[in-house]
Amino acid sequence: MKKMLIALMLAGTFGLTYAQSDYYNDYRRSITDINWQRVATDLVLSAVQTTQLNALNDRYRDYDSWNRVYVGNPDRWREDRYYEIERILGREKYTKFKTKYYKGQNPVAVYNRNKNNYKKAKVQKSKVYKVNKKNGHKH
């Protein structure tokens, strides 16, 4: 029973966590996975819109600056970021942006799904197998 309890605690500790740094890595990928010059060209953005997008992309240059803002709620970066992008682009261009770069899906949902997929993969890697004491086989 004691071994089972320890195994469950370890699985819970390592399997269900999604570290702050993982959220930050998603945030960085939301910037680096997209060619923002192409976005500006494809959507025929004004110089002001392009400048605002670049400023948004440069807002948190490192983990520490990002973490100071999102330490209490790291999930919030998604809503904040895509709300700002929608504000900069306007509803019509934002819809075109989502269609081209996120297959019409809400980018917040895409990153939430990535988070959940990451958690599932982490849980599968950290499964603890019981060893049968009689023959040493894993169950």
mmCIF file with all atom_site columns, C-alpha atoms in Angstrom, residues 23-96:
data_model
loop_
_atom_site.group_PDB
_atom_site.id
_atom_site.type_symbol
_atom_site.label_atom_id
_atom_site.label_alt_id
_atom_site.label_comp_id
_atom_site.label_asym_id
_atom_site.label_entity_id
_atom_site.label_seq_id
_atom_site.pdbx_PDB_ins_code
_atom_site.Cartn_x
_atom_site.Cartn_y
_atom_site.Cartn_z
_atom_site.occupancy
_atom_site.B_iso_or_equiv
_atom_site.pdbx_formal_charge
_atom_site.auth_seq_id
_atom_site.auth_comp_id
_atom_site.auth_asym_id
_atom_site.auth_atom_id
_atom_site.pdbx_PDB_model_num
ATOM 1  C CA . TYR A 1 23 ? 3.797   27.926 -21.157 1.00 0.00 ? 23 TYR A CA 1
ATOM 2  C CA . TYR A 1 24 ? 6.601   30.326 -22.053 1.00 0.00 ? 24 TYR A CA 1
ATOM 3  C CA . ASN A 1 25 ? 7.827   27.938 -24.754 1.00 0.00 ? 25 ASN A CA 1
ATOM 4  C CA . ASP A 1 26 ? 4.292   27.916 -26.231 1.00 0.00 ? 26 ASP A CA 1
ATOM 5  C CA . TYR A 1 27 ? 4.306   31.705 -26.094 1.00 0.00 ? 27 TYR A CA 1
ATOM 6  C CA . ARG A 1 28 ? 7.640   31.865 -27.946 1.00 0.00 ? 28 ARG A CA 1
ATOM 7  C CA . ARG A 1 29 ? 6.416   29.360 -30.553 1.00 0.00 ? 29 ARG A CA 1
ATOM 8  C CA . SER A 1 30 ? 3.338   31.518 -31.125 1.00 0.00 ? 30 SER A CA 1
ATOM 9  C CA . ILE A 1 31 ? 5.797   34.168 -32.312 1.00 0.00 ? 31 ILE A CA 1
ATOM 10 C CA . THR A 1 32 ? 8.523   32.159 -34.044 1.00 0.00 ? 32 THR A CA 1
ATOM 11 C CA . ASP A 1 33 ? 6.267   29.700 -35.890 1.00 0.00 ? 33 ASP A CA 1
ATOM 12 C CA . ILE A 1 34 ? 4.750   32.482 -37.966 1.00 0.00 ? 34 ILE A CA 1
ATOM 13 C CA . ASN A 1 35 ? 6.461   34.665 -40.535 1.00 0.00 ? 35 ASN A CA 1
ATOM 14 C CA . TRP A 1 36 ? 5.122   38.040 -39.407 1.00 0.00 ? 36 TRP A CA 1
ATOM 15 C CA . GLN A 1 37 ? 6.485   39.840 -42.490 1.00 0.00 ? 37 GLN A CA 1
ATOM 16 C CA . ARG A 1 38 ? 4.358   37.522 -44.607 1.00 0.00 ? 38 ARG A CA 1
ATOM 17 C CA . VAL A 1 39 ? 1.335   38.202 -42.362 1.00 0.00 ? 39 VAL A CA 1
ATOM 18 C CA . ALA A 1 40 ? 1.816   41.936 -42.921 1.00 0.00 ? 40 ALA A CA 1
ATOM 19 C CA . THR A 1 41 ? 2.076   41.428 -46.681 1.00 0.00 ? 41 THR A CA 1
ATOM 20 C CA . ASP A 1 42 ? -0.763  38.900 -47.010 1.00 0.00 ? 42 ASP A CA 1
ATOM 21 C CA . LEU A 1 43 ? -3.185  40.978 -44.957 1.00 0.00 ? 43 LEU A CA 1
ATOM 22 C CA . VAL A 1 44 ? -2.044  44.293 -46.448 1.00 0.00 ? 44 VAL A CA 1
ATOM 23 C CA . LEU A 1 45 ? -1.344  45.781 -43.032 1.00 0.00 ? 45 LEU A CA 1
ATOM 24 C CA . SER A 1 46 ? -0.596  49.430 -42.570 1.00 0.00 ? 46 SER A CA 1
ATOM 25 C CA . ALA A 1 47 ? 2.781   50.574 -41.260 1.00 0.00 ? 47 ALA A CA 1
ATOM 26 C CA . VAL A 1 48 ? 1.129   51.305 -37.897 1.00 0.00 ? 48 VAL A CA 1
ATOM 27 C CA . GLN A 1 49 ? -0.378  47.799 -37.675 1.00 0.00 ? 49 GLN A CA 1
ATOM 28 C CA . THR A 1 50 ? 2.958   46.210 -38.604 1.00 0.00 ? 50 THR A CA 1
ATOM 29 C CA . THR A 1 51 ? 4.766   48.276 -35.976 1.00 0.00 ? 51 THR A CA 1
ATOM 30 C CA . GLN A 1 52 ? 2.193   47.324 -33.348 1.00 0.00 ? 52 GLN A CA 1
ATOM 31 C CA . LEU A 1 53 ? 2.493   43.612 -34.200 1.00 0.00 ? 53 LEU A CA 1
ATOM 32 C CA . ASN A 1 54 ? 6.288   43.810 -33.989 1.00 0.00 ? 54 ASN A CA 1
ATOM 33 C CA . ALA A 1 55 ? 6.043   45.577 -30.631 1.00 0.00 ? 55 ALA A CA 1
ATOM 34 C CA . LEU A 1 56 ? 3.654   42.885 -29.389 1.00 0.00 ? 56 LEU A CA 1
ATOM 35 C CA . ASN A 1 57 ? 6.059   40.171 -30.526 1.00 0.00 ? 57 ASN A CA 1
ATOM 36 C CA . ASP A 1 58 ? 8.935   41.920 -28.734 1.00 0.00 ? 58 ASP A CA 1
ATOM 37 C CA . ARG A 1 59 ? 7.009   42.582 -25.522 1.00 0.00 ? 59 ARG A CA 1
ATOM 38 C CA . TYR A 1 60 ? 8.529   39.720 -23.509 1.00 0.00 ? 60 TYR A CA 1
ATOM 39 C CA . ARG A 1 61 ? 12.011  39.037 -24.818 1.00 0.00 ? 61 ARG A CA 1
ATOM 40 C CA . ASP A 1 62 ? 12.928  36.563 -22.087 1.00 0.00 ? 62 ASP A CA 1
ATOM 41 C CA . TYR A 1 63 ? 11.359  34.191 -19.611 1.00 0.00 ? 63 TYR A CA 1
ATOM 42 C CA . ASP A 1 64 ? 11.818  36.496 -16.615 1.00 0.00 ? 64 ASP A CA 1
ATOM 43 C CA . SER A 1 65 ? 9.938   39.413 -18.176 1.00 0.00 ? 65 SER A CA 1
ATOM 44 C CA . TRP A 1 66 ? 7.137   37.083 -19.300 1.00 0.00 ? 66 TRP A CA 1
ATOM 45 C CA . ASN A 1 67 ? 6.999   35.328 -15.924 1.00 0.00 ? 67 ASN A CA 1
ATOM 46 C CA . ARG A 1 68 ? 6.675   38.592 -13.971 1.00 0.00 ? 68 ARG A CA 1
ATOM 47 C CA . VAL A 1 69 ? 3.370   39.172 -15.746 1.00 0.00 ? 69 VAL A CA 1
ATOM 48 C CA . TYR A 1 70 ? 2.026   35.616 -15.945 1.00 0.00 ? 70 TYR A CA 1
ATOM 49 C CA . VAL A 1 71 ? 3.382   33.960 -12.791 1.00 0.00 ? 71 VAL A CA 1
ATOM 50 C CA . GLY A 1 72 ? -0.082  33.797 -11.202 1.00 0.00 ? 72 GLY A CA 1
ATOM 51 C CA . ASN A 1 73 ? -1.952  32.625 -14.295 1.00 0.00 ? 73 ASN A CA 1
ATOM 52 C CA . PRO A 1 74 ? 0.308   31.360 -17.086 1.00 0.00 ? 74 PRO A CA 1
ATOM 53 C CA . ASP A 1 75 ? -2.689  30.302 -19.223 1.00 0.00 ? 75 ASP A CA 1
ATOM 54 C CA . ARG A 1 76 ? -3.661  33.950 -19.579 1.00 0.00 ? 76 ARG A CA 1
ATOM 55 C CA . TRP A 1 77 ? -0.946  34.728 -22.145 1.00 0.00 ? 77 TRP A CA 1
ATOM 56 C CA . ARG A 1 78 ? -3.080  33.117 -24.857 1.00 0.00 ? 78 ARG A CA 1
ATOM 57 C CA . GLU A 1 79 ? -6.117  35.306 -24.308 1.00 0.00 ? 79 GLU A CA 1
ATOM 58 C CA . ASP A 1 80 ? -4.001  38.434 -23.853 1.00 0.00 ? 80 ASP A CA 1
ATOM 59 C CA . ARG A 1 81 ? -1.902  37.848 -26.951 1.00 0.00 ? 81 ARG A CA 1
ATOM 60 C CA . TYR A 1 82 ? -4.691  36.966 -29.353 1.00 0.00 ? 82 TYR A CA 1
ATOM 61 C CA . TYR A 1 83 ? -6.976  39.669 -28.018 1.00 0.00 ? 83 TYR A CA 1
ATOM 62 C CA . GLU A 1 84 ? -4.184  42.162 -28.808 1.00 0.00 ? 84 GLU A CA 1
ATOM 63 C CA . ILE A 1 85 ? -3.643  40.697 -32.276 1.00 0.00 ? 85 ILE A CA 1
ATOM 64 C CA . GLU A 1 86 ? -7.379  40.977 -32.979 1.00 0.00 ? 86 GLU A CA 1
ATOM 65 C CA . ARG A 1 87 ? -7.377  44.568 -31.716 1.00 0.00 ? 87 ARG A CA 1
ATOM 66 C CA . ILE A 1 88 ? -4.406  45.453 -33.970 1.00 0.00 ? 88 ILE A CA 1
ATOM 67 C CA . LEU A 1 89 ? -5.705  43.700 -37.093 1.00 0.00 ? 89 LEU A CA 1
ATOM 68 C CA . GLY A 1 90 ? -9.410  44.366 -36.735 1.00 0.00 ? 90 GLY A CA 1
ATOM 69 C CA . ARG A 1 91 ? -12.039 41.641 -36.820 1.00 0.00 ? 91 ARG A CA 1
ATOM 70 C CA . GLU A 1 92 ? -12.000 41.028 -40.584 1.00 0.00 ? 92 GLU A CA 1
ATOM 71 C CA . LYS A 1 93 ? -8.223  40.735 -40.950 1.00 0.00 ? 93 LYS A CA 1
ATOM 72 C CA . TYR A 1 94 ? -8.011  38.730 -37.724 1.00 0.00 ? 94 TYR A CA 1
ATOM 73 C CA . THR A 1 95 ? -10.489 36.223 -39.183 1.00 0.00 ? 95 THR A CA 1
ATOM 74 C CA . LYS A 1 96 ? -8.297  35.948 -42.296 1.00 0.00 ? 96 LYS A CA 1
#
